C-alpha cells in the first residue's frame, strides 16, 4: 500500500520487539519465553521486509527467508531440549533450572 | 716483603676459621696451642714489618696490599667517583697498635688457655677471641675509613659475642645486648662522619702514596682553615662544599667522629655498657675492655688528628667530655664492691684521660697512656681473674680478704699494677698520666687550669680506690672460711651442677651419687664426670666430652676442694710479663722521648690548626712532683684508713652507707642507668607499646592491610550477588549490555562530524 | 500525514498486533500465550502483504503459524503444562527492572539516526501497478510491485549468479541437523 511512511513500520516492529524482550525477561515458563523469542524474531523480520521494500531491494526478503528457516530449526531443537529437561526435573520453572548439572 | 704485613691479619683469620670449623673436633688442647700461636706469630710479623718496612721508609709511612700478592689499589668498592681500596696503612701509629694488640693480646690468649681450660665451650671462646684480634687489626691497620669501620663494627660484634659467652644466664645475654646496642649508637656518628668526610674530601683513604689525595693529606695541605668552611678545595670535587647546615665542615666531621669514639671508648654519655660488660669471662674484660677495643676510639682520634687540630670547637668538646668522664668514672669506682666493676670504672676513668689528652691536642700523650694503660690494666684484670679463679668464682670483695699470704704471687703482680695505675713515681703510669696532665695545663683551647685540677683530683681518687681494692682483697682480715668456699665458676648450662656447689666442702662425699645424678640429666654439651678426671664415653658418644670441673676435680689438681689456691702457670706467666712491662715501659719510653719521636709522623702538631699552647704555669719538674705527691697521698690515704678497719674491710657500716646520699649517687653510677631506663625503656617502651604498636601497627597498618582485605571481601560480597544462577537475571544483564552498546554506537554516530 | 485507507488499516492491524503481543506476555496460561502469538503472526503476515512480500507472507503463515505454533502447542500438551502459573514471584526486582530497561531500549531505538533520517526522508510506498512479466530468458523486471512475488523470490534464490543459492542449499543441511538434533534430544534413551 502506499501512504504509510516506513517509519511507522519501524516503530511498530520496535514496539513488538520490546514487548518480546519484556516477555523473555518476565516469564518463568521456558516455552512461553521461547514464544517471546519468536515474537522478537518476527519483529526483526518485519523490519527487514519494510526496509527492503523502502530501498526497493530483494535482500530484505532473502534474509527473512533464511531467518524463518533458522527459527524453525531452532524451535525444534529447543523444544527437544525442554522436553529433555522436563524428563529429568519435574518442573520447567526456569528459576529451578539454575544448576549447570541437572 | 710488601706481602708480609697482610699476614698479620690473615693469621688470626686462620686461627678463627680453624677454631670455628675444627675446634670441637681437635679438642681444647690443640685449640689452646693454635689460638695463642697465631696471635704471637702475628706479633712477630708485626715486629718484622716495623723494623723492615716502616722504619726504613722515608716518611715512615707505607701503603701495602690487604691480600698478599695483590696491589694496594685493589678496589673494594668502585662506583663512579667513590672508591675504596683493600689496603693497609703502615705507619708508627698503626704499628704501635698492632704490636699492642698482638703482643698483649697474645699474652692474654696464653692466660685464657689456663682460665678457660675447663669450660666445655673453650673452642668457641677462642674462635671469638681470634676473630676479635683480626677485627681489631683491621681497625688499626686499615688504609681508609671504611676498612676501619669494618674493624670497628667487627670488634663491637665480637665484644657482644664474648660478653654474652655464658649466655644461658639472662643477665649475661642482656649485658651483651647492652654493649652492642650502645656501641651501635656511637657507630651512627661514625657512619655519618664518613659520609661527611666523603662529601667534603671526595675520598675515604687516610693517606695516599703521592701524599696529595688522602683525607689527611688534604687536611694537611689546606691547613689554616680552622673553623672555616672548606670552600676552596681543589676542583676534583664536583660539588662545592659549604660545610653542613652552616657549620664548618671540619667541626661537624670531628664531632661526628667523636660520637663514634664516645660509644667505643665509653665516654659520657655512651659509657653505660662497660660495667655490664664485666659479665663476660675475665680474659675478655682484659683484652677487649681494657687494652684494645675501648682504645679504638682514642686511636681513631689520633689517626684523625690532622682534622681535629683544625677544629678547635670540636677539640674543646672532646676535652670536656674526656675530663668529665675521667672524674665520673673515678667517683663511681670508689664505692663498687665487685672487683671487676672497680676495674671497669677505672677503665672508664682512664679512657677519659686519654680522650682529654686528645682534646687538648697532645695526641702523643694520649697514645702513650693507651700503651701503658694496656699493660697495667690488662695486668690488673688478669690478676683479678687470678684472684677470682683462686676464690673459685667469687667476685665480691666484701667476701674476700686476707689473700695476701695465700696467693702471694698474685698479690705481688696486682700490687705492681696498682702502683702503676696510681701513678707512683717512675712506674709507667706515672709518666703517661703526667704527660696528660701537662698537656692539659698547656691546653691550646682554653680551660687549662680547670682540666688540670679535675685531672689531679681524679688521679687522687684513682690512687685511693686502687689501693682500696688491694686492701679489701688482700690485706684485710679474711671474710670467708677457707675450705668452705662455694664453687661459683661459670659456664654455660651450669645450672645442672650449680646446686651441688653449696654443699661441697673439704669432705670428699659420695662421689658416685654426684656423678650419676648429673649424668641422668639432659645436658647437651656436658657430661659430668665423676671423680675420675678422664673423659668417658656416654650414650651420645659423638658429643665431645670434657671433664667438668667440679670441686672434687679441683681436688685433683689444685689441692682440696673449697680452698684458695694459686693459679696455673699458664695464667701467672703472662702476669709476670705484664708486671715487668708496667714497671719499665713507661720509664723506657717516656722521659727518653723515644715514644714521642716514634709517633711523630702519625700525629698532627697543633700548630697545623693555628693553635698554640697556653702559657706555661709550672716549670719543668714541678708538674711531675705534684703528680707524684698526689699519687702517694692517694695510696697512703687508703692505706691509713683501711688499716684501721682490718676486721671489716669497710670504712663505714652497711647502715651508714645506706644513709649516705653521696654514696648512693656514686653507687648508682650517677643515675645514668636509671635515666636511660626511664627514657629509652620506660618512655621508649611506652611509646612503642601505646603508640607504635597499638595505634600504628595494630590500627593503622593492620587496619589498612586487613581493611584492604575486608574491603575486597565486602565488595566481592556485593558483586557476588550479580551471579544469581537465574538465567533471567543474566538475560537482563545482557539486555543492559545491549542497551549500553546501542546507545554508545548511536551517540558516536550522531556526533560524528560530517 | 494524510489519513488514507491504508493508514487506517495499518493502524487497526497495529493495534491488534500490539494488544495480542501484550496479552501474550501478560497471560498466565501458556496455551493462551500460544494462541495470542498466533494472532500476532497472522497480523504480521498481513503486513508482509502490504509490504509487497507476498511469498513471505504465505510462508509465514504456513511455517510459523502453521507449524511452529502447532509444535509449541503439542509440547505444551505433552508436558501437561496447561495449568496457569503463579503470578507472584519472589525476589521481585526482576520484573520492574526488565520493564524499565526495555522501555529504555525502546527509547534508545527511537533516538537512532537511521530512524530519524528515515523519518525525514520517508515517502509513502507506491502501490503495484503492473503485473510482472517474467520470461525464461531473463530476470523479471523488478518493480516495487513485483518485488515479493514467487517468481522474483524464486529467481533470486535459485539463480547461480546471485549469492543466495549457497545459503539456500546450506539451509537444507541446517534443517537436517535440526531434525536429527531434535530427535536425539527428545529420545528417552539414546
PDB file of C-alpha atoms in Angstrom, chain A residues 22-89:
ATOM      1  CA  UNK A  22       9.870  -7.900  28.316  1.00  0.00           C
ATOM      2  CA  UNK A  23       8.288 -11.262  27.916  1.00  0.00           C
ATOM      3  CA  UNK A  24      11.620 -13.035  27.803  1.00  0.00           C
ATOM      4  CA  UNK A  25      12.683 -11.367  30.988  1.00  0.00           C
ATOM      5  CA  UNK A  26       9.464 -11.778  32.893  1.00  0.00           C
ATOM      6  CA  UNK A  27       8.029 -15.149  32.165  1.00  0.00           C
ATOM      7  CA  UNK A  28       9.093 -18.213  34.011  1.00  0.00           C
ATOM      8  CA  UNK A  29       7.795 -20.910  31.712  1.00  0.00           C
ATOM      9  CA  UNK A  30      10.524 -21.631  29.202  1.00  0.00           C
ATOM     10  CA  UNK A  31       8.056 -22.436  26.487  1.00  0.00           C
ATOM     11  CA  UNK A  32       6.485 -19.050  26.855  1.00  0.00           C
ATOM     12  CA  UNK A  33       9.921 -17.494  26.891  1.00  0.00           C
ATOM     13  CA  UNK A  34      10.592 -19.285  23.673  1.00  0.00           C
ATOM     14  CA  UNK A  35       7.432 -17.896  22.205  1.00  0.00           C
ATOM     15  CA  UNK A  36       8.506 -14.402  23.137  1.00  0.00           C
ATOM     16  CA  UNK A  37      11.774 -15.036  21.366  1.00  0.00           C
ATOM     17  CA  UNK A  38       9.774 -15.961  18.298  1.00  0.00           C
ATOM     18  CA  UNK A  39       7.968 -12.677  18.664  1.00  0.00           C
ATOM     19  CA  UNK A  40      11.284 -10.864  18.689  1.00  0.00           C
ATOM     20  CA  UNK A  41      12.341 -12.697  15.578  1.00  0.00           C
ATOM     21  CA  UNK A  42       9.168 -11.728  13.880  1.00  0.00           C
ATOM     22  CA  UNK A  43       9.613  -8.085  14.722  1.00  0.00           C
ATOM     23  CA  UNK A  44      13.061  -8.241  13.208  1.00  0.00           C
ATOM     24  CA  UNK A  45      11.695  -9.917  10.105  1.00  0.00           C
ATOM     25  CA  UNK A  46       9.175  -7.130   9.783  1.00  0.00           C
ATOM     26  CA  UNK A  47      11.933  -4.585   9.907  1.00  0.00           C
ATOM     27  CA  UNK A  48      13.827  -6.419   7.218  1.00  0.00           C
ATOM     28  CA  UNK A  49      10.875  -6.583   4.893  1.00  0.00           C
ATOM     29  CA  UNK A  50       9.929  -2.972   5.462  1.00  0.00           C
ATOM     30  CA  UNK A  51      13.406  -1.643   4.794  1.00  0.00           C
ATOM     31  CA  UNK A  52      13.792  -3.921   1.779  1.00  0.00           C
ATOM     32  CA  UNK A  53      10.601  -2.527   0.405  1.00  0.00           C
ATOM     33  CA  UNK A  54      11.739   1.016   1.191  1.00  0.00           C
ATOM     34  CA  UNK A  55      15.005   0.691  -0.684  1.00  0.00           C
ATOM     35  CA  UNK A  56      13.473  -1.468  -3.425  1.00  0.00           C
ATOM     36  CA  UNK A  57      15.786  -4.420  -2.920  1.00  0.00           C
ATOM     37  CA  UNK A  58      15.136  -8.111  -2.682  1.00  0.00           C
ATOM     38  CA  UNK A  59      17.724  -8.561   0.032  1.00  0.00           C
ATOM     39  CA  UNK A  60      15.330  -7.939   2.861  1.00  0.00           C
ATOM     40  CA  UNK A  61      13.119 -10.806   1.845  1.00  0.00           C
ATOM     41  CA  UNK A  62      16.046 -13.084   1.326  1.00  0.00           C
ATOM     42  CA  UNK A  63      17.220 -12.523   4.863  1.00  0.00           C
ATOM     43  CA  UNK A  64      13.752 -13.171   6.117  1.00  0.00           C
ATOM     44  CA  UNK A  65      13.539 -16.489   4.322  1.00  0.00           C
ATOM     45  CA  UNK A  66      16.637 -17.728   5.923  1.00  0.00           C
ATOM     46  CA  UNK A  67      15.734 -16.288   9.294  1.00  0.00           C
ATOM     47  CA  UNK A  68      12.490 -18.135   9.053  1.00  0.00           C
ATOM     48  CA  UNK A  69      14.205 -21.386   8.279  1.00  0.00           C
ATOM     49  CA  UNK A  70      16.611 -20.988  11.108  1.00  0.00           C
ATOM     50  CA  UNK A  71      13.852 -20.067  13.508  1.00  0.00           C
ATOM     51  CA  UNK A  72      12.015 -23.199  12.640  1.00  0.00           C
ATOM     52  CA  UNK A  73      15.043 -25.341  13.189  1.00  0.00           C
ATOM     53  CA  UNK A  74      15.771 -23.578  16.433  1.00  0.00           C
ATOM     54  CA  UNK A  75      12.278 -24.145  17.740  1.00  0.00           C
ATOM     55  CA  UNK A  76      12.510 -27.817  17.001  1.00  0.00           C
ATOM     56  CA  UNK A  77      15.750 -28.316  18.815  1.00  0.00           C
ATOM     57  CA  UNK A  78      14.823 -26.004  21.644  1.00  0.00           C
ATOM     58  CA  UNK A  79      11.620 -27.777  22.387  1.00  0.00           C
ATOM     59  CA  UNK A  80      13.514 -31.028  22.288  1.00  0.00           C
ATOM     60  CA  UNK A  81      15.812 -29.669  24.950  1.00  0.00           C
ATOM     61  CA  UNK A  82      12.923 -28.532  27.055  1.00  0.00           C
ATOM     62  CA  UNK A  83      11.392 -31.942  26.857  1.00  0.00           C
ATOM     63  CA  UNK A  84      14.654 -33.499  27.876  1.00  0.00           C
ATOM     64  CA  UNK A  85      14.928 -31.186  30.857  1.00  0.00           C
ATOM     65  CA  UNK A  86      11.374 -31.861  31.886  1.00  0.00           C
ATOM     66  CA  UNK A  87      12.048 -35.529  31.911  1.00  0.00           C
ATOM     67  CA  UNK A  88      14.783 -35.122  34.494  1.00  0.00           C
ATOM     68  CA  UNK A  89      13.258 -32.416  36.616  1.00  0.00           C
TER      69      UNK A  89
END
